PDB file of C-alpha atoms in Angstrom:
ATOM      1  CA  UNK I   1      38.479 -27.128   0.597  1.00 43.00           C
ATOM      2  CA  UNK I   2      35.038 -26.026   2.213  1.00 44.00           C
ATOM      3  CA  UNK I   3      35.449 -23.980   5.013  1.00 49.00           C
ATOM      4  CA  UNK I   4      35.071 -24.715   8.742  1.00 52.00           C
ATOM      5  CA  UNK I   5      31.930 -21.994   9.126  1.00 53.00           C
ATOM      6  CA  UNK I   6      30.613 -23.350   6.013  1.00 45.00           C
ATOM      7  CA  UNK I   7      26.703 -23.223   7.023  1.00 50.00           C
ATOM      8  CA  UNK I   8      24.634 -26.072   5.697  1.00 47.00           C
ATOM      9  CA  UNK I   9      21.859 -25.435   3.084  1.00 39.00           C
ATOM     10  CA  UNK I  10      19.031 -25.678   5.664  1.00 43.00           C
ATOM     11  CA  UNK I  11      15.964 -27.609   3.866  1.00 47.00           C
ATOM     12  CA  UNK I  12      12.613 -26.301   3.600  1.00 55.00           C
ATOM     13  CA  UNK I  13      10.017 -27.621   6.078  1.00 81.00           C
ATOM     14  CA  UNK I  14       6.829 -29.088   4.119  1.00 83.00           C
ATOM     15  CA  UNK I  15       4.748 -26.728   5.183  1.00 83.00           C
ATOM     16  CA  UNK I  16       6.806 -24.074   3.592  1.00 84.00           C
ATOM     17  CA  UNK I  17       6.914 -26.126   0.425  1.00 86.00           C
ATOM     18  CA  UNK I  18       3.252 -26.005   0.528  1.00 86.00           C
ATOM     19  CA  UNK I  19       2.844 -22.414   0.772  1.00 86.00           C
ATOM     20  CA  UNK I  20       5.446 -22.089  -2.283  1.00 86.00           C
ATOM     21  CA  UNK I  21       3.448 -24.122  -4.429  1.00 87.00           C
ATOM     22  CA  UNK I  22      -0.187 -22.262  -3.554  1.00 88.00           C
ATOM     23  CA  UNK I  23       1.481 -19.139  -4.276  1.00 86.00           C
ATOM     24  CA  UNK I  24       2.887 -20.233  -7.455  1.00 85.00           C
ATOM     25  CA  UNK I  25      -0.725 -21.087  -8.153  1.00 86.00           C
ATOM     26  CA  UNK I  26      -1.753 -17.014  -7.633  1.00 85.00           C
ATOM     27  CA  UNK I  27       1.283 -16.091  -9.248  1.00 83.00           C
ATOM     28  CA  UNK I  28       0.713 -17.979 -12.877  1.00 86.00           C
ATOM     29  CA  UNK I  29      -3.122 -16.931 -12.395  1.00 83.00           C
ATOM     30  CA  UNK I  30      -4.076 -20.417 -11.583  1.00 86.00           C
ATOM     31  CA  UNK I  31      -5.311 -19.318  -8.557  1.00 86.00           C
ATOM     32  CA  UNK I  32      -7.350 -15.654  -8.764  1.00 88.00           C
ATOM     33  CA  UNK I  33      -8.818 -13.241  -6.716  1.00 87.00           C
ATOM     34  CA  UNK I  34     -11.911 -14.375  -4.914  1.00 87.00           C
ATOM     35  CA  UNK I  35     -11.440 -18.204  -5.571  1.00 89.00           C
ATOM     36  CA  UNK I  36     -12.278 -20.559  -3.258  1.00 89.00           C
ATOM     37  CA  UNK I  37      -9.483 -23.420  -2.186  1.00 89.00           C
ATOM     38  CA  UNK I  38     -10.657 -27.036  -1.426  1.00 89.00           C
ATOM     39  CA  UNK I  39     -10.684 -28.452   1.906  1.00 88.00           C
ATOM     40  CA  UNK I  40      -7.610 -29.631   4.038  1.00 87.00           C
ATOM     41  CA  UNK I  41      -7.765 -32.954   3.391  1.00 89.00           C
ATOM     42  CA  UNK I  42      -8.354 -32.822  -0.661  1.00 90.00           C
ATOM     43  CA  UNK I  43      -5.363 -30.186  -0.648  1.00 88.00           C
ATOM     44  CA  UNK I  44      -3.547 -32.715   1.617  1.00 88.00           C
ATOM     45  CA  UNK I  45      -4.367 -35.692  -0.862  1.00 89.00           C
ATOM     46  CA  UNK I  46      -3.676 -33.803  -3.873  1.00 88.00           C
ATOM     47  CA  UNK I  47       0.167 -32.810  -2.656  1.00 87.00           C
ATOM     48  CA  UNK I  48       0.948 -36.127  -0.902  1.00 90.00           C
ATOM     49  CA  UNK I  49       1.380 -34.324   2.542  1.00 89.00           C
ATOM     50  CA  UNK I  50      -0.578 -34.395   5.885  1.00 89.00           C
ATOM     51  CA  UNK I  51      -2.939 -32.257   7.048  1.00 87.00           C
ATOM     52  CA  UNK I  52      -1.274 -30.496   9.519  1.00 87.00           C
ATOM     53  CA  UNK I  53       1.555 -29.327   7.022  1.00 86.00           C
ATOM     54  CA  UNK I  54      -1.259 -27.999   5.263  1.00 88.00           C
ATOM     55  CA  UNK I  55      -2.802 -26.158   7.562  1.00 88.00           C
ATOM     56  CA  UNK I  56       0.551 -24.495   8.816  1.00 87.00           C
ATOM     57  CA  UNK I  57       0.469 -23.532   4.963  1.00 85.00           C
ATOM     58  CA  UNK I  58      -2.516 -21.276   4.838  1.00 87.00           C
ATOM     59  CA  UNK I  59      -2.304 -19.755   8.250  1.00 84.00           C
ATOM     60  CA  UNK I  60       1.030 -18.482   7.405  1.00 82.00           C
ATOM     61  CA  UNK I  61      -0.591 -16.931   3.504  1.00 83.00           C
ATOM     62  CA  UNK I  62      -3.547 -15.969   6.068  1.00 81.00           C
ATOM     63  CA  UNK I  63      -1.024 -13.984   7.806  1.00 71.00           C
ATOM     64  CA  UNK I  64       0.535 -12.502   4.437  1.00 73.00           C
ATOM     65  CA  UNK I  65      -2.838 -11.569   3.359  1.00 77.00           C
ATOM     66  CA  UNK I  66      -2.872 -14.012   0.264  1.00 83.00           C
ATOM     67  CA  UNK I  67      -5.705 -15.772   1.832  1.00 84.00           C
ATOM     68  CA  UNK I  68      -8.853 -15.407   4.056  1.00 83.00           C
ATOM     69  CA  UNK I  69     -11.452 -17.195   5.790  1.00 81.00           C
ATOM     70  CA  UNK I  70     -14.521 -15.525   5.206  1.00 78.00           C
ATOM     71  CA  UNK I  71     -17.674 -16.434   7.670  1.00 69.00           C
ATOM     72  CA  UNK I  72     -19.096 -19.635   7.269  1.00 69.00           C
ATOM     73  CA  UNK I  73     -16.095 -21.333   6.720  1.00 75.00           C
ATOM     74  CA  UNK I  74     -14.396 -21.645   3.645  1.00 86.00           C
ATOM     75  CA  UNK I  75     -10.869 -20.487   2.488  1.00 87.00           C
ATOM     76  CA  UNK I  76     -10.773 -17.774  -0.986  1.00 87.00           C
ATOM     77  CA  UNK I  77      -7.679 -16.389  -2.497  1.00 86.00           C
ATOM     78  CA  UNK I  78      -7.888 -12.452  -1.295  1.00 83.00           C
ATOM     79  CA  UNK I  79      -8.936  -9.382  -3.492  1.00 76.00           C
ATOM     80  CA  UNK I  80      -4.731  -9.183  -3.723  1.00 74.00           C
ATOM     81  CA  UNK I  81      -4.542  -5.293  -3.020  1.00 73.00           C
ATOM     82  CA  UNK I  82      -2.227  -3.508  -1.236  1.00 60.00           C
ATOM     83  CA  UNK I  83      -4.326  -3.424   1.680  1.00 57.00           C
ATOM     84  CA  UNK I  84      -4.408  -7.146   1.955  1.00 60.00           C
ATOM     85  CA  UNK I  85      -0.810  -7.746   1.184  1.00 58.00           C
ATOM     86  CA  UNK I  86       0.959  -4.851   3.401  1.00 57.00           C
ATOM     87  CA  UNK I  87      -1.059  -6.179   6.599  1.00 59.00           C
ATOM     88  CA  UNK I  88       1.988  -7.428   8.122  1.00 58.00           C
ATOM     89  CA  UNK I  89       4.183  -4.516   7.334  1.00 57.00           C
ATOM     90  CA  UNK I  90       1.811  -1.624   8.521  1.00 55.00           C
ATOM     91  CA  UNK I  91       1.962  -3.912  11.481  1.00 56.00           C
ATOM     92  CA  UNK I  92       5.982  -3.675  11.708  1.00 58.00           C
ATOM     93  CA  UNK I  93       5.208   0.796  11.250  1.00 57.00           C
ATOM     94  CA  UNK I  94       2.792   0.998  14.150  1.00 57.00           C
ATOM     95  CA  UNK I  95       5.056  -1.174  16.255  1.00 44.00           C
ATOM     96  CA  UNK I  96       8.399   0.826  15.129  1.00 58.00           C
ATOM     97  CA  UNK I  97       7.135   4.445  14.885  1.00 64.00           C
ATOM     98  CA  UNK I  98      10.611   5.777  13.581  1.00 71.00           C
ATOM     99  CA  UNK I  99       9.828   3.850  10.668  1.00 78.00           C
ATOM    100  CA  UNK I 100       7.271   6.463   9.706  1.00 82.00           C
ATOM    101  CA  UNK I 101      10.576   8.586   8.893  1.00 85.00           C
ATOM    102  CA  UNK I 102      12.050   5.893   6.290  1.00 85.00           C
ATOM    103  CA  UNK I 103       8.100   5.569   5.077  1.00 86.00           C
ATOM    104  CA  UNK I 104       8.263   9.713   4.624  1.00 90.00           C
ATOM    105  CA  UNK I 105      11.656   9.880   3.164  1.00 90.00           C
ATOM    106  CA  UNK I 106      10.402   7.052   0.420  1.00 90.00           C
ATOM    107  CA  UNK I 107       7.712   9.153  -0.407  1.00 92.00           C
ATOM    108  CA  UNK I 108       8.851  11.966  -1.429  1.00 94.00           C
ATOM    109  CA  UNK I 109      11.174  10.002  -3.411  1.00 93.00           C
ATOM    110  CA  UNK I 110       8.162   8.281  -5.563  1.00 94.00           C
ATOM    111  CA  UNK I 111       5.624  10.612  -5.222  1.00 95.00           C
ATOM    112  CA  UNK I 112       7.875  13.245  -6.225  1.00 96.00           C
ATOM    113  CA  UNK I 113       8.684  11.482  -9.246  1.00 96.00           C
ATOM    114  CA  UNK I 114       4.753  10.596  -9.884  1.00 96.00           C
ATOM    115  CA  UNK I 115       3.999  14.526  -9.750  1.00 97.00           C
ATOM    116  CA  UNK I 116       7.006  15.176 -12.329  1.00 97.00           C
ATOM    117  CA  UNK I 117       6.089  12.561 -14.904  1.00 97.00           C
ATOM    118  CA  UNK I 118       1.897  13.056 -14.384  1.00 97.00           C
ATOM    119  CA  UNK I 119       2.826  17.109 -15.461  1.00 97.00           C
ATOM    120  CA  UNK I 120       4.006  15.371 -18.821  1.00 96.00           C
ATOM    121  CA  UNK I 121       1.258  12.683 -19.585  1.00 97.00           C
ATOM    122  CA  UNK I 122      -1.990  13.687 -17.447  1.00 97.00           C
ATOM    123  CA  UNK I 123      -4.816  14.134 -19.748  1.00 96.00           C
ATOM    124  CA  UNK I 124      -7.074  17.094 -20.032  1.00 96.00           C
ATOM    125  CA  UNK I 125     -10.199  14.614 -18.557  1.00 96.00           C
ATOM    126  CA  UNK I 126      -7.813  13.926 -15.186  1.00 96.00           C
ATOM    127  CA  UNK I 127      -6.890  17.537 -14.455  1.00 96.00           C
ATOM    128  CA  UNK I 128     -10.680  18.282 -14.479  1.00 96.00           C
ATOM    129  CA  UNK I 129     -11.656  15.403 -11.921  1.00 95.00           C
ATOM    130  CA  UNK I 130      -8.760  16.753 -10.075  1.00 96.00           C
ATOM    131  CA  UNK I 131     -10.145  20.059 -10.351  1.00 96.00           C
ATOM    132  CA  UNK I 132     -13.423  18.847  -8.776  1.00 96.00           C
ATOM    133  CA  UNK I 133     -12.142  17.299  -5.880  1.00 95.00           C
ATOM    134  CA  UNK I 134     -10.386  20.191  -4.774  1.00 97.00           C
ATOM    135  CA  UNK I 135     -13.617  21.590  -4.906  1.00 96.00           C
ATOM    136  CA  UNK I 136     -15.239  18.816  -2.809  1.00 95.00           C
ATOM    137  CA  UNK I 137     -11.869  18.696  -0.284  1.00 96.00           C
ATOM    138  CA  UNK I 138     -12.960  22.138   0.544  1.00 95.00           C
ATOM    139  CA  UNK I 139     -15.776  21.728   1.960  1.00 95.00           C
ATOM    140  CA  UNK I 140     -14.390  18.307   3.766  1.00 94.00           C
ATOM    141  CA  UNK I 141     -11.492  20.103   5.819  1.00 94.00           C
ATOM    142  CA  UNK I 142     -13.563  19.400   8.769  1.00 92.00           C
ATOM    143  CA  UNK I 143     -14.301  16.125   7.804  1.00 92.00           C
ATOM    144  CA  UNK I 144     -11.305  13.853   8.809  1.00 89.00           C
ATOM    145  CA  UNK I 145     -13.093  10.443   7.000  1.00 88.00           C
ATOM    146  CA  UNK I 146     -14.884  12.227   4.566  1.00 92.00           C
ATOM    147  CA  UNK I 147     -11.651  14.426   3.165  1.00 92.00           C
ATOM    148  CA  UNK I 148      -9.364  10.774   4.127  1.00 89.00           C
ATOM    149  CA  UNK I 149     -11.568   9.230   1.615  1.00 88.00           C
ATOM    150  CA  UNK I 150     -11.601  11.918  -1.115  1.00 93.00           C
ATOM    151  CA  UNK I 151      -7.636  11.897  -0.733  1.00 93.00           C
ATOM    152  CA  UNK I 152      -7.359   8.242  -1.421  1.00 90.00           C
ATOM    153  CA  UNK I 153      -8.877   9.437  -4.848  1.00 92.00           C
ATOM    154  CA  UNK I 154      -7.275  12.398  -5.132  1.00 95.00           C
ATOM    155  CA  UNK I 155      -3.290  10.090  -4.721  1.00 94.00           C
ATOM    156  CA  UNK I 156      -4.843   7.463  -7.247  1.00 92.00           C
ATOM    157  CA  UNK I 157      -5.858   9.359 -10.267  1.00 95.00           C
ATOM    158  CA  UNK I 158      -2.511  10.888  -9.632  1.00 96.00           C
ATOM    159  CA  UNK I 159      -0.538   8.363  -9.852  1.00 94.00           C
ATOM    160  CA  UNK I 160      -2.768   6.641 -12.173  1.00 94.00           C
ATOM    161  CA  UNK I 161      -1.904   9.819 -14.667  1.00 96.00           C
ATOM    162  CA  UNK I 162       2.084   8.638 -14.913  1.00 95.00           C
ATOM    163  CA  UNK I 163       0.546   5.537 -16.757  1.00 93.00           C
ATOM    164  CA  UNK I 164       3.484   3.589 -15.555  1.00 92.00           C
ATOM    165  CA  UNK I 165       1.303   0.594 -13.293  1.00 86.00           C
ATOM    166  CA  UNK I 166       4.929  -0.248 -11.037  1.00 85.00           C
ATOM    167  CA  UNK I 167       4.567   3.424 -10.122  1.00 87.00           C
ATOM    168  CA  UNK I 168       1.134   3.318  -9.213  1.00 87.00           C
ATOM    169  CA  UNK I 169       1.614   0.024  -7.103  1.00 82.00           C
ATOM    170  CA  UNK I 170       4.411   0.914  -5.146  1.00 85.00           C
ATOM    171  CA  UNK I 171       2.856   4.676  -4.732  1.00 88.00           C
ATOM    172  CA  UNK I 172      -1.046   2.640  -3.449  1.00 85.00           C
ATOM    173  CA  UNK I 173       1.874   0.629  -1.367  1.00 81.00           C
ATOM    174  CA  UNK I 174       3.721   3.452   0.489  1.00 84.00           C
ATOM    175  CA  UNK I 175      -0.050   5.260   0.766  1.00 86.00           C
ATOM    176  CA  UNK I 176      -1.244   2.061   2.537  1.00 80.00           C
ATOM    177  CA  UNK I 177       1.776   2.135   4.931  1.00 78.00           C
ATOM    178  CA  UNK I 178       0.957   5.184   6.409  1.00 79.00           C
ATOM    179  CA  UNK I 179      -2.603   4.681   6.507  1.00 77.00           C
ATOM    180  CA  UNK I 180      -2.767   4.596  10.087  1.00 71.00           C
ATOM    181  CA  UNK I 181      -0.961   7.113  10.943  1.00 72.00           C
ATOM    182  CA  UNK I 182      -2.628   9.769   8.686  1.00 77.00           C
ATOM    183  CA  UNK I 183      -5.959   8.704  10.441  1.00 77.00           C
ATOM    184  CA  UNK I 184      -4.540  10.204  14.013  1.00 76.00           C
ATOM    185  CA  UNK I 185      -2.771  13.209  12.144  1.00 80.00           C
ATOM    186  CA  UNK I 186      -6.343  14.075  10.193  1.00 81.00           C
ATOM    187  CA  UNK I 187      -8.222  14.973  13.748  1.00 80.00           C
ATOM    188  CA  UNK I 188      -5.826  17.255  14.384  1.00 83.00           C
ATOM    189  CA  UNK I 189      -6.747  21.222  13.961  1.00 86.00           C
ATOM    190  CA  UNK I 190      -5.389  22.854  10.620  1.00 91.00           C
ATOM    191  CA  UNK I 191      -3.424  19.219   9.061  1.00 92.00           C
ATOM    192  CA  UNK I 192      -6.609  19.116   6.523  1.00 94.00           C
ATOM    193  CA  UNK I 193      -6.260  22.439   5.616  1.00 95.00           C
ATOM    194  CA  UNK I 194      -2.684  22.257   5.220  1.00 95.00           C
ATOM    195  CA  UNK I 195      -3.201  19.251   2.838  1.00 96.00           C
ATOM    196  CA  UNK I 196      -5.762  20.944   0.782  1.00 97.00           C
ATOM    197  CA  UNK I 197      -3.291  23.917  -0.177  1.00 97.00           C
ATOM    198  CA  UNK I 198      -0.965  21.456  -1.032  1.00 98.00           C
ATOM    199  CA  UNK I 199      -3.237  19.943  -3.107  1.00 98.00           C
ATOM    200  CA  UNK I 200      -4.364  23.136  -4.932  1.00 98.00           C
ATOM    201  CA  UNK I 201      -0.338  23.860  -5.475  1.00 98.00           C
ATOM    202  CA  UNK I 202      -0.296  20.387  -7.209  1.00 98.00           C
ATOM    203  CA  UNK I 203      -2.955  20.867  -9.508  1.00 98.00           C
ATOM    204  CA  UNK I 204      -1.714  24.364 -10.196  1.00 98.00           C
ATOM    205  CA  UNK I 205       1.316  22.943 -11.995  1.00 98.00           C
ATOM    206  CA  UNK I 206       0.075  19.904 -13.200  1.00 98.00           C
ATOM    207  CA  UNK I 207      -2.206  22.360 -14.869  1.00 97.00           C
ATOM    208  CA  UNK I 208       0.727  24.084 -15.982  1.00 97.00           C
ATOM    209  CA  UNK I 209       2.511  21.114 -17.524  1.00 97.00           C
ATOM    210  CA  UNK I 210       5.605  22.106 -15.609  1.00 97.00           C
ATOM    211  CA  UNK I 211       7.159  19.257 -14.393  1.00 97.00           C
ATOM    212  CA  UNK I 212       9.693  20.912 -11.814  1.00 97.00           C
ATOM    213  CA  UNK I 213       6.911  22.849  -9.989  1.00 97.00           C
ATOM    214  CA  UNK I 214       5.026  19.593 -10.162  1.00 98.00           C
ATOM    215  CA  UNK I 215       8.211  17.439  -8.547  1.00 97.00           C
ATOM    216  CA  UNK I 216       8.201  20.240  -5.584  1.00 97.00           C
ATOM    217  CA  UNK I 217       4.980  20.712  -5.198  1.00 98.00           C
ATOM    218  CA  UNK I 218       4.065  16.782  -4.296  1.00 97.00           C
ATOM    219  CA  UNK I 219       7.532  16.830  -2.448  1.00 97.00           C
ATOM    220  CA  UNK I 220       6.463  19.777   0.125  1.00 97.00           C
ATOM    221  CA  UNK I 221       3.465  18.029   0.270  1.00 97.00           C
ATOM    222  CA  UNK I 222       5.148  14.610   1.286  1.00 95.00           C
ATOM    223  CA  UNK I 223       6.687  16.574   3.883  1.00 96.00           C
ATOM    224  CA  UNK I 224       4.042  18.824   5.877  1.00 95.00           C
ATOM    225  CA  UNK I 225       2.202  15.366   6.143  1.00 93.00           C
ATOM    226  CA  UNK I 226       4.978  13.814   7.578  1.00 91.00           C
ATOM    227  CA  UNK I 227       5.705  16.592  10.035  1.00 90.00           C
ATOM    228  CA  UNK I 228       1.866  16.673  10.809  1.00 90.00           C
ATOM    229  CA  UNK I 229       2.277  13.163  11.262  1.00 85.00           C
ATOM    230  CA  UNK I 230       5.477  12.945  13.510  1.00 83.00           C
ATOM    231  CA  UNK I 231       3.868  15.808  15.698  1.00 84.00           C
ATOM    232  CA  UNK I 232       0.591  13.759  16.052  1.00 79.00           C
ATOM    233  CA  UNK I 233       2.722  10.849  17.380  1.00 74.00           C
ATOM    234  CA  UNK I 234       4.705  12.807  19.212  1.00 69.00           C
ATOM    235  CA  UNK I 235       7.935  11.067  17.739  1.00 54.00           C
ATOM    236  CA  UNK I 236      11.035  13.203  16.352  1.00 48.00           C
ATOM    237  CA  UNK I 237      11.566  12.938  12.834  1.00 54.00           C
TER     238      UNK I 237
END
């Protein structure tokens, strides 16, 4: 006998049914990076729907970051990186800012992890472009964009050195996430320098091939930037 609060399987709208089947498109590479959809009304007569179901469609993959209008009209499939796809999520962070201390708490998780594993399998080429940007980040520590933009590096060979790609992409993921947050915290005196002697610490035992020091190392770093970080919001973490 079905019970009385039984809910009802609630049936998709069209629109929804649209956006499945464009995504489906990206997902089985039918659809790639850069490619440009046809108009409304050839979309419209191709899946036997109106026009208006299609254009609820793409706003809401607009909104997910699966597609964008570039100027001049036109709708392309988007580059697909984290920074397109997390869109709506770094939104939900800014708006909640004790999310920052699940964000924090997930990293050191991961990147903990990364910095164990890259001790085991980074190559000799690696350490020595790590080597170099620690000698560029030093004399960036007064340059919040400048050192931002070295560190994105600095995280991606990194992670790049576990050779294990779900790694990298939920690492580039959790990076993304905080993006915004690490721009305020990087203007603010002695965070940059703080980050740099973490960063020598990690290449120290990367360099050593010891994976323990290596674990710590990225974990003490995960949490100085999110104490920086809480103390440039002003939140409690």
């Amino acid at each position: 006998m079905i019970p009385a609060d039984f809910e009802p399987i609630e049936r998709s709208s069209v629109a929804e049914q649209v956006a499945k089947k464009l995504l489906d498109l990206v997902r089985t590479k039918n659809l790639r990076p850069g490619d440009q959809l046809p108009p409304e009304r050839e979309l419209a007569a191709a899946m036997q729907v109106s026009r208006p179901s299609v254009r609820e469609a793409l706003r809401g993959l607009q909104i997910l970051g699966v597609l964008k209008v570039r100027q001049g009209g036109g709708i392309y499939v988007s580059s697909l990186e984290a920074s397109d796809l997390l869109g709506p999520l770094q939104l939900l962070i800014t708006l909640n800012e004790h999310n920052v201390n699940a964000l924090y708490e997930s990293r050191k998780l991961i990147d903990g992890g990364i910095g164990r594993m890259a001790a085991e399998r980074i190559t000799a080429e690696d350490l020595t472009r790590m080597k170099n940007m620690l000698i560029v980040q030093r004399g960036l520590i007064n340059d919040p964009i400048g050192f931002r933009v070295s560190d994105v590096e600095f995280h991606r060979v990194l992670s790049d050195a576990t050779g294990n790609p779900f790694l990298v992409r939920v690492s580039t993921s959790l990076y993304v996430l905080g993006m915004e947050y690490r721009r305020i915290a990087a203007e603010t005196p002695g965070v940059l320098g703080q980050s740099f002697r973490d960063h020598e610490l990690i290449v120290a035992a990367l360099a050593a091939r010891d994976p323990d020091a290596a674990e710590a190392a990225m974990v003490q770093h995960m949490t100085n930037v999110h104490l920086s970080t809480v103390n440039a919001m002003d939140i409690t973490p």
